[in-house]
Amino acid sequence: MSEGLQAILLANRATLLRFVAARGAGDDAEDVLQELWIKVSAAPSGPIANPLSYLFRAAENLMRDRHRASRQSILRDTAWDETNSPALPGVSDTPTGERVLIARAELARIEAALAAIGDRARSVFRLHRIEGLAQRDIATRMGVSLSTVEADMRKAYRAVAQAREKPE
Amino acid sequence: MTDRGDIREAAINWVMAQADPAFADWDGFLAWLEADPAHASAYDAVLAAADAAEPALRVVPASEPAPAKPPIWRRQAVGGALAAGLVAVIGFGYFNLRPAPVVFETGPGEHRTIALDTATIALNGDTRLVVDRHDPHHATLDRGEALFDVKHDEAHPFAVKVGDDEVQDVGTRFDVTHDHTGTRVAVAEGMVVYNPKAEAVRLGPGQTLDAARSAAELRVATAATSDIGSWREDRLSYRQAPLSVVAADLSRGLGLPIGVDDRIAEKPFTGVIAYGGDKAQFLGRLGPLLDVGVKQDQGRVTLTRRP
């Protein structure tokens, strides 16, 4: 199966390259495709309904990891750091004072923004982001309609994005 | 609404659409990204903000209704392509093949979920788990507690090393705790084998195994399967558990060291403890709940005999 994926990757190489470039890979676009190739080669065999969509998804995940890693190298090991990179044994995690202050201020803004959107929207967002529930499952769990969940989720994304952007 | 606001709304729409594992409009997404470099920045800003909000979201407000049953984790639709990066996706092919262990560590009170190709693992607070990049079928729990949701693979059972012991499973969900009181295993679904090369104790759904440091023999008991892993909901459930175990679990969950007076360490507790919400209030209620005294001294909490 992974051979099949590799063939599809080769056939769509140009498009995928454009995709990772547009997602901000810059000069590293070729490297990202190389990573994608390695990942696809190591992928477990099994039927994949839409192989091209699978490749895009894998590329998107790679780009998310890269962006997350670069954010972490800027604000490394701050208090709220949710790292997905390997921790280095024996290396101190202690953040520098200034970084902690910036991190705390941002987290405080985000906390305030989450408090402002109301308990239900905050719960919806938590169930989605932390528990990993799909919108439909959140609707069932909370006994509200799917459109309510969608609206709450949009509200929450908007609130945290605004809070992170505005430094006051 | 400003242009900037419009772009952000569009970015949020794309982020939300991609949370659906069936999302397939990659051409549309690519076209949107290529239309204006500001689009990609806005999209990344939304993802970054959602990531940054995680610690704030992990604090569960007391007003949130308890779920009727523990959440069923959404399995990945395809291979390593997890829906929308809800949790950190660690594909073993993502990294250079350097021989190095990957260490996942949580601080006290912190929860984290990691997704391997072979299993999804939820880490409780104050927990250290090591996975081998080259062998996704092994994990080592150095300390703390983790809930494993393992994909069924008869040919390659998933094994968790805990101290000198091993827990081996073939497609299931189970919880492993390793702390100063000993090692505990609880199975929610499927079957695991404890120390397959030694005692080889088989545990089925609803069975728990307690390898207490203070005891020479292993103790097998039962638990409600819906209670296994309920620490992710800030809820703990016990049947005749020694207070030393309760205190160790609470320390991890609350992120606060809770000791027990030796004289009551073995006192059994049966009941459910929900510890979300305000810590001070919770500690105020803890004494009557456990039928013990609660002594607080410079941030250290000790359970004592009832005054």
CSV table of C-alpha atoms in Angstrom, one decimal:
chain,number,residue,atom,x,y,z
A,1,MET,CA,0.0,0.0,0.0
A,2,SER,CA,2.8,2.4,0.9
A,3,GLU,CA,4.1,1.8,-2.6
A,4,GLY,CA,0.8,2.9,-4.0
A,5,LEU,CA,1.0,6.0,-1.9
A,6,GLN,CA,4.5,6.7,-3.1
A,7,ALA,CA,3.3,6.5,-6.7
A,8,ILE,CA,0.5,9.0,-5.9
A,9,LEU,CA,2.9,11.3,-4.2
A,10,LEU,CA,5.2,11.2,-7.2
A,11,ALA,CA,2.3,11.9,-9.6
A,12,ASN,CA,1.1,14.9,-7.5
A,13,ARG,CA,4.5,16.1,-6.4
A,14,ALA,CA,4.2,19.5,-8.0
A,15,THR,CA,0.9,20.2,-6.3
A,16,LEU,CA,2.0,19.0,-2.9
A,17,LEU,CA,5.2,21.1,-3.3
A,18,ARG,CA,3.0,24.2,-4.0
A,19,PHE,CA,0.9,23.3,-1.0
A,20,VAL,CA,3.7,23.1,1.6
A,21,ALA,CA,5.2,26.3,0.1
A,22,ALA,CA,1.9,28.0,0.5
A,23,ARG,CA,1.7,26.7,4.0
A,24,GLY,CA,4.9,28.5,4.8
A,25,ALA,CA,7.7,26.0,4.2
A,26,GLY,CA,9.7,28.5,2.2
A,27,ASP,CA,13.1,27.2,1.2
A,28,ASP,CA,12.4,24.0,3.1
A,29,ALA,CA,9.6,22.9,0.8
A,30,GLU,CA,11.7,20.2,-0.8
A,31,ASP,CA,12.8,19.0,2.7
A,32,VAL,CA,9.2,18.8,3.8
A,33,LEU,CA,8.3,16.7,0.8
A,34,GLN,CA,11.3,14.5,1.6
A,35,GLU,CA,9.9,14.1,5.1
A,36,LEU,CA,6.5,13.3,3.6
A,37,TRP,CA,8.1,10.6,1.4
A,38,ILE,CA,9.8,9.0,4.4
A,39,LYS,CA,6.6,9.1,6.4
A,40,VAL,CA,4.6,7.6,3.5
A,41,SER,CA,7.2,4.9,3.1
A,42,ALA,CA,6.8,4.0,6.8
A,43,ALA,CA,3.0,4.2,6.7
A,44,PRO,CA,1.3,1.0,7.8
A,45,SER,CA,-0.3,-0.8,5.0
A,46,GLY,CA,-4.1,-0.9,4.7
A,47,PRO,CA,-6.8,0.5,2.5
A,48,ILE,CA,-6.9,4.3,2.2
A,49,ALA,CA,-10.1,5.7,0.9
A,50,ASN,CA,-8.7,8.8,-0.7
A,51,PRO,CA,-4.9,8.6,-1.0
A,52,LEU,CA,-4.4,12.1,-2.3
A,53,SER,CA,-6.4,13.5,0.6
A,54,TYR,CA,-4.3,11.4,2.9
A,55,LEU,CA,-1.1,12.9,1.5
A,56,PHE,CA,-2.4,16.4,1.9
A,57,ARG,CA,-3.5,15.7,5.4
A,58,ALA,CA,0.0,14.2,6.2
A,59,ALA,CA,1.6,17.3,4.6
A,60,GLU,CA,-0.7,19.6,6.6
A,61,ASN,CA,0.3,17.7,9.8
A,62,LEU,CA,4.0,18.1,9.0
A,63,MET,CA,3.5,21.8,8.5
A,64,ARG,CA,1.6,22.1,11.8
A,65,ASP,CA,4.5,20.3,13.5
A,66,ARG,CA,7.0,22.6,11.9
A,67,HIS,CA,5.2,25.8,12.8
A,68,ARG,CA,4.7,24.6,16.3
A,69,ALA,CA,8.3,23.7,16.6
A,70,SER,CA,9.4,27.1,15.3
A,71,ARG,CA,7.1,28.9,17.8
A,72,GLN,CA,8.6,26.8,20.5
A,73,SER,CA,12.1,27.7,19.5
A,74,ILE,CA,11.1,31.3,19.9
A,75,LEU,CA,9.2,30.9,23.2
A,76,ARG,CA,11.0,27.8,24.3
A,77,ASP,CA,10.0,25.9,27.4
A,78,THR,CA,7.7,28.6,28.7
A,79,ALA,CA,5.2,27.8,31.3
A,80,TRP,CA,2.4,26.7,29.0
A,81,ASP,CA,4.6,25.0,26.5
A,82,GLU,CA,2.8,22.1,25.0
A,83,THR,CA,5.7,20.5,23.3
A,84,ASN,CA,5.5,17.6,20.9
A,85,SER,CA,9.2,17.4,20.4
A,86,PRO,CA,11.3,15.1,22.4
A,87,ALA,CA,12.3,16.4,25.8
A,88,LEU,CA,16.0,16.3,26.3
A,89,PRO,CA,17.0,14.3,29.3
A,90,GLY,CA,19.3,16.2,31.5
A,91,VAL,CA,18.5,19.6,30.0
A,92,SER,CA,16.9,22.1,32.2
A,93,ASP,CA,13.4,23.2,31.4
A,94,THR,CA,13.7,26.4,33.3
A,95,PRO,CA,12.5,29.3,31.1
A,96,THR,CA,14.1,32.6,31.3
A,97,GLY,CA,12.3,35.3,33.3
A,98,GLU,CA,11.4,37.5,30.4
A,99,ARG,CA,10.0,34.6,28.4
A,100,VAL,CA,7.9,33.6,31.4
A,101,LEU,CA,6.5,37.1,31.7
A,102,ILE,CA,5.5,37.3,28.0
A,103,ALA,CA,4.0,33.8,28.2
A,104,ARG,CA,2.1,34.6,31.3
A,105,ALA,CA,0.7,37.8,29.9
A,106,GLU,CA,-0.5,36.0,26.8
A,107,LEU,CA,-2.0,33.1,28.8
A,108,ALA,CA,-3.8,35.6,31.0
A,109,ARG,CA,-5.3,37.3,27.9
A,110,ILE,CA,-6.4,34.0,26.5
A,111,GLU,CA,-7.9,33.0,29.8
A,112,ALA,CA,-9.8,36.2,30.0
A,113,ALA,CA,-11.0,35.7,26.4
A,114,LEU,CA,-12.2,32.2,27.2
A,115,ALA,CA,-14.0,33.4,30.3
A,116,ALA,CA,-15.8,36.1,28.3
A,117,ILE,CA,-17.3,33.7,25.7
A,118,GLY,CA,-19.4,31.9,28.3
A,119,ASP,CA,-19.3,28.5,29.9
A,120,ARG,CA,-21.0,26.6,27.2
A,121,ALA,CA,-18.7,27.9,24.4
A,122,ARG,CA,-15.7,27.3,26.6
A,123,SER,CA,-16.8,23.7,27.3
A,124,VAL,CA,-17.4,23.1,23.6
A,125,PHE,CA,-14.0,24.3,22.8
A,126,ARG,CA,-12.4,22.2,25.6
A,127,LEU,CA,-14.2,19.1,24.5
A,128,HIS,CA,-12.9,19.7,21.0
A,129,ARG,CA,-9.4,20.7,21.6
A,130,ILE,CA,-8.5,18.7,24.7
A,131,GLU,CA,-10.8,15.7,24.6
A,132,GLY,CA,-10.6,15.5,20.8
A,133,LEU,CA,-14.3,15.1,20.3
A,134,ALA,CA,-16.0,15.7,16.9
A,135,GLN,CA,-18.6,18.4,16.7
A,136,ARG,CA,-21.4,15.8,16.5
A,137,ASP,CA,-20.2,14.1,19.6
A,138,ILE,CA,-20.0,17.4,21.5
A,139,ALA,CA,-23.6,18.2,20.5
A,140,THR,CA,-24.7,14.8,21.8
A,141,ARG,CA,-22.7,15.1,25.0
A,142,MET,CA,-23.9,18.6,25.8
A,143,GLY,CA,-27.5,18.2,24.5
A,144,VAL,CA,-27.3,21.1,22.0
A,145,SER,CA,-27.7,21.3,18.3
A,146,LEU,CA,-24.8,20.9,15.9
A,147,SER,CA,-25.2,24.4,14.7
A,148,THR,CA,-24.9,25.7,18.3
A,149,VAL,CA,-21.7,23.7,18.6
A,150,GLU,CA,-20.4,25.1,15.4
A,151,ALA,CA,-21.2,28.7,16.4
A,152,ASP,CA,-19.6,28.2,19.8
A,153,MET,CA,-16.5,26.8,18.3
A,154,ARG,CA,-16.2,29.6,15.9
A,155,LYS,CA,-16.6,32.1,18.7
A,156,ALA,CA,-13.9,30.4,20.7
A,157,TYR,CA,-11.4,30.3,17.9
A,158,ARG,CA,-12.1,34.0,17.2
A,159,ALA,CA,-11.7,34.9,20.9
A,160,VAL,CA,-8.4,33.2,21.4
A,161,ALA,CA,-7.0,34.4,18.0
A,162,GLN,CA,-7.9,38.0,18.9
A,163,ALA,CA,-6.5,37.6,22.4
A,164,ARG,CA,-3.2,36.2,21.2
A,165,GLU,CA,-2.9,39.0,18.6
A,166,LYS,CA,-3.5,42.0,20.8
A,167,PRO,CA,-0.7,42.7,23.2
A,168,GLU,CA,-2.8,44.8,25.6
B,1,MET,CA,-15.9,44.0,9.7
B,2,THR,CA,-12.3,44.7,8.6
B,3,ASP,CA,-10.5,42.9,5.9
B,4,ARG,CA,-8.3,41.4,8.6
B,5,GLY,CA,-11.4,40.2,10.4
B,6,ASP,CA,-12.7,38.6,7.2
B,7,ILE,CA,-9.5,36.8,6.6
B,8,ARG,CA,-9.5,35.5,10.2
B,9,GLU,CA,-13.1,34.2,9.8
B,10,ALA,CA,-12.1,32.4,6.6
B,11,ALA,CA,-9.1,30.9,8.4
B,12,ILE,CA,-11.3,29.7,11.3
B,13,ASN,CA,-13.6,28.1,8.7
B,14,TRP,CA,-10.7,26.2,7.2
B,15,VAL,CA,-9.4,25.1,10.6
B,16,MET,CA,-12.9,23.9,11.6
B,17,ALA,CA,-13.5,22.1,8.2
B,18,GLN,CA,-10.2,20.2,8.6
B,19,ALA,CA,-11.2,18.9,12.0
B,20,ASP,CA,-13.5,16.6,10.0
B,21,PRO,CA,-11.4,13.5,9.1
B,22,ALA,CA,-13.4,13.3,5.8
B,23,PHE,CA,-12.2,16.8,4.8
B,24,ALA,CA,-11.1,16.6,1.2
B,25,ASP,CA,-11.3,20.1,-0.3
B,26,TRP,CA,-7.5,20.5,-0.4
B,27,ASP,CA,-7.7,22.2,-3.8
B,28,GLY,CA,-10.0,24.8,-2.4
B,29,PHE,CA,-7.7,25.3,0.6
B,30,LEU,CA,-4.6,25.5,-1.6
B,31,ALA,CA,-6.3,28.1,-3.8
B,32,TRP,CA,-7.2,30.2,-0.7
B,33,LEU,CA,-3.7,30.0,0.6
B,34,GLU,CA,-2.2,31.0,-2.7
B,35,ALA,CA,-4.6,33.9,-3.2
B,36,ASP,CA,-2.9,36.1,-0.5
B,37,PRO,CA,0.1,35.4,1.7
B,38,ALA,CA,-1.9,37.0,4.6
B,39,HIS,CA,-4.2,34.0,4.4
B,40,ALA,CA,-1.5,31.5,5.5
B,41,SER,CA,-0.4,33.8,8.3
B,42,ALA,CA,-4.0,34.2,9.6
B,43,TYR,CA,-4.5,30.4,9.4
B,44,ASP,CA,-1.3,29.8,11.4
B,45,ALA,CA,-2.3,32.4,13.9
B,46,VAL,CA,-5.6,30.6,14.6
B,47,LEU,CA,-3.8,27.3,15.0
B,48,ALA,CA,-1.2,28.9,17.3
B,49,ALA,CA,-3.8,30.6,19.4
B,50,ALA,CA,-5.7,27.3,19.8
B,51,ASP,CA,-2.5,25.6,20.9
B,52,ALA,CA,-1.7,28.5,23.3
B,53,ALA,CA,-5.2,28.1,24.8
B,54,GLU,CA,-4.6,24.5,25.8
B,55,PRO,CA,-3.3,25.1,29.3
B,56,ALA,CA,-6.2,27.4,30.1
B,57,LEU,CA,-8.7,24.9,28.7
B,58,ARG,CA,-7.3,22.1,30.8
B,59,VAL,CA,-8.7,23.7,33.9
B,60,VAL,CA,-12.2,22.3,34.1
B,61,PRO,CA,-14.8,24.7,35.5
B,62,ALA,CA,-16.9,23.2,38.3
B,63,SER,CA,-20.0,24.2,36.3
B,64,GLU,CA,-19.3,21.9,33.5
B,65,PRO,CA,-21.6,18.9,33.5
B,66,ALA,CA,-20.0,15.6,34.1
B,67,PRO,CA,-20.2,13.4,31.0
B,68,ALA,CA,-22.6,10.4,31.1
B,69,LYS,CA,-19.8,8.1,30.1
B,70,PRO,CA,-16.1,8.5,29.4
B,71,PRO,CA,-15.5,9.9,26.0
B,72,ILE,CA,-14.8,7.5,23.2
B,73,TRP,CA,-11.7,8.6,21.5
B,74,ARG,CA,-12.0,9.2,17.9
B,75,ARG,CA,-9.8,6.7,16.1
B,76,GLN,CA,-7.8,8.1,13.3
B,77,ALA,CA,-9.5,7.7,10.0
B,78,VAL,CA,-6.3,7.0,8.1
B,79,GLY,CA,-2.8,6.1,9.3
B,80,GLY,CA,-1.1,8.9,10.9
B,81,ALA,CA,-3.4,11.6,9.6
B,82,LEU,CA,-5.1,12.5,12.8
B,83,ALA,CA,-8.0,14.9,12.6
B,84,ALA,CA,-6.7,18.4,12.6
B,85,GLY,CA,-3.9,18.0,15.0
B,86,LEU,CA,-6.1,17.9,18.0
B,87,VAL,CA,-3.3,16.2,19.8
B,88,ALA,CA,0.3,16.1,19.0
B,89,VAL,CA,0.8,13.6,16.2
B,90,ILE,CA,4.0,11.7,16.4
B,91,GLY,CA,4.6,9.7,13.3
B,92,PHE,CA,7.7,7.7,13.6
B,93,GLY,CA,8.6,8.5,10.1
B,94,TYR,CA,8.4,12.2,10.9
B,95,PHE,CA,11.8,12.2,12.5
B,96,ASN,CA,15.2,11.4,11.3
B,97,LEU,CA,16.0,7.9,12.2
B,98,ARG,CA,18.4,8.8,15.0
B,99,PRO,CA,18.5,6.2,17.8
B,100,ALA,CA,17.1,8.2,20.7
B,101,PRO,CA,14.2,7.7,23.0
B,102,VAL,CA,11.4,10.2,22.9
B,103,VAL,CA,10.5,11.4,26.4
B,104,PHE,CA,7.1,12.8,27.3
B,105,GLU,CA,6.8,14.4,30.6
B,106,THR,CA,3.9,16.2,32.3
B,107,GLY,CA,4.1,18.6,35.2
B,108,PRO,CA,2.0,18.1,38.3
B,109,GLY,CA,-1.7,18.6,37.5
B,110,GLU,CA,-1.0,18.7,33.7
B,111,HIS,CA,-2.7,16.3,31.2
B,112,ARG,CA,-1.4,15.6,27.8
B,113,THR,CA,-2.4,13.2,25.0
B,114,ILE,CA,0.0,11.8,22.6
B,115,ALA,CA,-0.9,9.8,19.5
B,116,LEU,CA,1.5,7.2,18.2
B,117,ASP,CA,0.8,5.1,15.1
B,118,THR,CA,0.2,2.2,17.4
B,119,ALA,CA,-1.7,3.8,20.3
B,120,THR,CA,-3.1,6.9,21.7
B,121,ILE,CA,-1.8,7.6,25.2
B,122,ALA,CA,-3.2,10.0,27.7
B,123,LEU,CA,-0.8,11.1,30.4
B,124,ASN,CA,-1.9,12.2,33.8
B,125,GLY,CA,0.0,14.8,35.8
B,126,ASP,CA,3.6,14.2,37.1
B,127,THR,CA,4.1,11.4,34.6
B,128,ARG,CA,7.1,10.4,32.5
B,129,LEU,CA,6.7,8.1,29.5
B,130,VAL,CA,9.4,7.1,27.1
B,131,VAL,CA,8.7,5.7,23.7
B,132,ASP,CA,11.2,4.2,21.3
B,133,ARG,CA,11.2,5.9,17.9
B,134,HIS,CA,12.3,2.7,16.2
B,135,ASP,CA,9.8,0.5,17.9
B,136,PRO,CA,6.3,1.9,18.2
B,137,HIS,CA,5.2,-1.2,20.0
B,138,HIS,CA,7.0,-0.4,23.2
B,139,ALA,CA,6.6,2.3,25.8
B,140,THR,CA,8.2,2.7,29.3
B,141,LEU,CA,6.3,4.3,32.1
B,142,ASP,CA,9.0,5.7,34.4
B,143,ARG,CA,6.5,7.2,36.8
B,144,GLY,CA,3.0,8.5,37.0
B,145,GLU,CA,-0.1,7.3,35.2
B,146,ALA,CA,-1.1,6.7,31.6
B,147,LEU,CA,-4.2,5.5,29.8
B,148,PHE,CA,-3.4,3.5,26.7
B,149,ASP,CA,-5.7,3.0,23.8
B,150,VAL,CA,-4.0,0.5,21.6
B,151,LYS,CA,-4.9,-0.5,18.1
B,152,HIS,CA,-5.5,-4.1,17.5
B,153,ASP,CA,-2.5,-5.9,16.0
B,154,GLU,CA,-2.2,-9.6,16.8
B,155,ALA,CA,1.2,-9.9,15.2
B,156,HIS,CA,2.7,-7.0,17.2
B,157,PRO,CA,1.4,-6.8,20.7
B,158,PHE,CA,2.0,-3.5,22.5
B,159,ALA,CA,4.1,-3.7,25.6
B,160,VAL,CA,4.4,-1.2,28.5
B,161,LYS,CA,7.5,-1.6,30.7
B,162,VAL,CA,6.8,-0.5,34.3
B,163,GLY,CA,9.9,-0.8,36.5
B,164,ASP,CA,10.9,-4.4,36.2
B,165,ASP,CA,7.4,-5.5,35.1
B,166,GLU,CA,5.8,-5.6,31.8
B,167,VAL,CA,2.2,-5.2,30.7
B,168,GLN,CA,1.4,-6.7,27.3
B,169,ASP,CA,-1.7,-6.1,25.4
B,170,VAL,CA,-3.4,-7.0,22.1
B,171,GLY,CA,-5.7,-4.2,21.1
B,172,THR,CA,-7.4,-2.6,24.1
B,173,ARG,CA,-7.7,0.3,26.5
B,174,PHE,CA,-6.0,0.1,29.8
B,175,ASP,CA,-4.6,2.3,32.5
B,176,VAL,CA,-1.2,1.9,34.2
B,177,THR,CA,0.0,3.7,37.3
B,178,HIS,CA,3.5,3.6,38.7
B,179,ASP,CA,4.4,5.5,41.8
B,180,HIS,CA,5.9,5.1,45.3
B,181,THR,CA,3.0,2.9,46.4
B,182,GLY,CA,3.5,0.4,43.6
B,183,THR,CA,2.2,-0.5,40.2
B,184,ARG,CA,-1.5,-0.7,39.2
B,185,VAL,CA,-3.1,-1.9,36.0
B,186,ALA,CA,-6.8,-1.5,35.1
B,187,VAL,CA,-8.3,-2.8,31.9
B,188,ALA,CA,-11.3,-1.0,30.3
B,189,GLU,CA,-11.5,-3.0,27.1
B,190,GLY,CA,-9.8,-6.1,25.6
B,191,MET,CA,-7.2,-8.2,27.4
B,192,VAL,CA,-3.8,-7.6,28.8
B,193,VAL,CA,-1.1,-9.9,30.2
B,194,TYR,CA,0.9,-8.7,33.2
B,195,ASN,CA,4.5,-10.0,33.1
B,196,PRO,CA,4.0,-12.4,30.2
B,197,LYS,CA,7.3,-14.1,30.9
B,198,ALA,CA,6.8,-14.5,34.7
B,199,GLU,CA,3.4,-14.5,36.4
B,200,ALA,CA,1.5,-14.1,33.2
B,201,VAL,CA,-1.6,-12.8,34.8
B,202,ARG,CA,-4.4,-12.2,32.2
B,203,LEU,CA,-6.7,-9.3,32.9
B,204,GLY,CA,-10.0,-8.8,31.1
B,205,PRO,CA,-12.4,-5.8,31.0
B,206,GLY,CA,-13.2,-4.5,34.4
B,207,GLN,CA,-10.2,-6.3,36.1
B,208,THR,CA,-7.5,-4.5,38.0
B,209,LEU,CA,-4.2,-5.7,39.3
B,210,ASP,CA,-2.4,-4.1,42.2
B,211,ALA,CA,1.3,-4.8,42.7
B,212,ALA,CA,1.8,-2.9,45.9
B,213,ARG,CA,5.3,-2.2,47.0
B,214,SER,CA,4.3,-3.1,50.6
B,215,ALA,CA,2.8,-6.5,49.6
B,216,ALA,CA,4.5,-9.7,48.4
B,217,GLU,CA,1.5,-10.9,46.3
B,218,LEU,CA,-0.3,-9.4,43.4
B,219,ARG,CA,-3.9,-8.5,44.0
B,220,VAL,CA,-6.6,-8.8,41.3
B,221,ALA,CA,-9.9,-7.0,41.8
B,222,THR,CA,-12.7,-5.6,39.7
B,223,ALA,CA,-13.7,-2.0,38.8
B,224,ALA,CA,-16.4,-0.5,36.7
B,225,THR,CA,-14.9,-0.1,33.2
B,226,SER,CA,-16.5,3.3,32.9
B,227,ASP,CA,-14.3,4.5,35.9
B,228,ILE,CA,-11.0,3.4,34.3
B,229,GLY,CA,-9.2,6.5,33.0
B,230,SER,CA,-11.8,8.8,34.6
B,231,TRP,CA,-8.9,10.9,35.9
B,232,ARG,CA,-9.1,12.6,32.6
B,233,GLU,CA,-12.4,14.0,33.8
B,234,ASP,CA,-10.8,15.0,37.1
B,235,ARG,CA,-12.7,12.1,38.7
B,236,LEU,CA,-11.4,9.2,40.7
B,237,SER,CA,-13.3,6.1,41.7
B,238,TYR,CA,-12.3,3.5,44.4
B,239,ARG,CA,-13.4,0.3,45.8
B,240,GLN,CA,-11.5,-0.6,49.0
B,241,ALA,CA,-8.4,1.3,48.0
B,242,PRO,CA,-5.8,2.1,50.6
B,243,LEU,CA,-5.5,5.9,51.4
B,244,SER,CA,-1.9,5.9,50.3
B,245,VAL,CA,-3.1,5.1,46.8
B,246,VAL,CA,-5.8,7.7,46.9
B,247,ALA,CA,-3.4,10.3,48.1
B,248,ALA,CA,-0.9,9.4,45.3
B,249,ASP,CA,-3.6,9.7,42.7
B,250,LEU,CA,-4.8,13.0,44.0
B,251,SER,CA,-1.3,14.4,44.1
B,252,ARG,CA,-0.9,13.7,40.4
B,253,GLY,CA,-4.3,15.1,39.5
B,254,LEU,CA,-4.2,18.2,41.7
B,255,GLY,CA,-0.5,18.9,41.2
B,256,LEU,CA,-0.1,19.2,45.0
B,257,PRO,CA,1.9,16.8,47.2
B,258,ILE,CA,-0.5,15.0,49.5
B,259,GLY,CA,1.1,12.7,52.1
B,260,VAL,CA,-0.6,10.2,54.4
B,261,ASP,CA,0.1,9.5,58.1
B,262,ASP,CA,1.6,6.0,58.2
B,263,ARG,CA,-1.1,5.0,60.7
B,264,ILE,CA,-3.9,5.4,58.2
B,265,ALA,CA,-2.0,4.6,55.0
B,266,GLU,CA,-3.7,1.3,54.7
B,267,LYS,CA,-7.2,2.5,55.7
B,268,PRO,CA,-9.5,1.5,52.8
B,269,PHE,CA,-11.6,4.0,50.9
B,270,THR,CA,-14.6,3.3,48.7
B,271,GLY,CA,-16.3,6.1,46.7
B,272,VAL,CA,-15.9,8.7,44.0
B,273,ILE,CA,-13.8,11.8,44.3
B,274,ALA,CA,-14.4,14.7,41.8
B,275,TYR,CA,-11.5,17.2,42.2
B,276,GLY,CA,-12.2,19.7,39.4
B,277,GLY,CA,-12.7,23.3,40.5
B,278,ASP,CA,-11.3,25.3,43.3
B,279,LYS,CA,-8.4,23.6,45.1
B,280,ALA,CA,-8.9,25.2,48.5
B,281,GLN,CA,-12.6,24.4,48.5
B,282,PHE,CA,-11.8,20.8,47.5
B,283,LEU,CA,-9.3,20.4,50.3
B,284,GLY,CA,-11.9,21.7,52.7
B,285,ARG,CA,-14.3,18.9,51.7
B,286,LEU,CA,-11.6,16.2,51.5
B,287,GLY,CA,-11.5,15.4,55.3
B,288,PRO,CA,-15.2,14.6,55.7
B,289,LEU,CA,-15.2,12.7,52.3
B,290,LEU,CA,-12.3,10.4,53.3
B,291,ASP,CA,-13.2,10.4,57.0
B,292,VAL,CA,-9.7,11.7,57.9
B,293,GLY,CA,-8.1,14.9,59.2
B,294,VAL,CA,-6.5,17.2,56.7
B,295,LYS,CA,-3.4,19.1,57.8
B,296,GLN,CA,-2.1,21.9,55.7
B,297,ASP,CA,1.4,23.2,56.4
B,298,GLN,CA,3.3,25.5,53.9
B,299,GLY,CA,1.8,24.0,50.8
B,300,ARG,CA,2.1,20.5,52.0
B,301,VAL,CA,-1.0,18.5,52.7
B,302,THR,CA,-1.1,15.5,55.0
B,303,LEU,CA,-4.0,13.2,55.7
B,304,THR,CA,-4.1,12.3,59.3
B,305,ARG,CA,-6.3,10.4,61.7
B,306,ARG,CA,-9.6,12.1,62.2
B,307,PRO,CA,-9.2,14.6,65.0
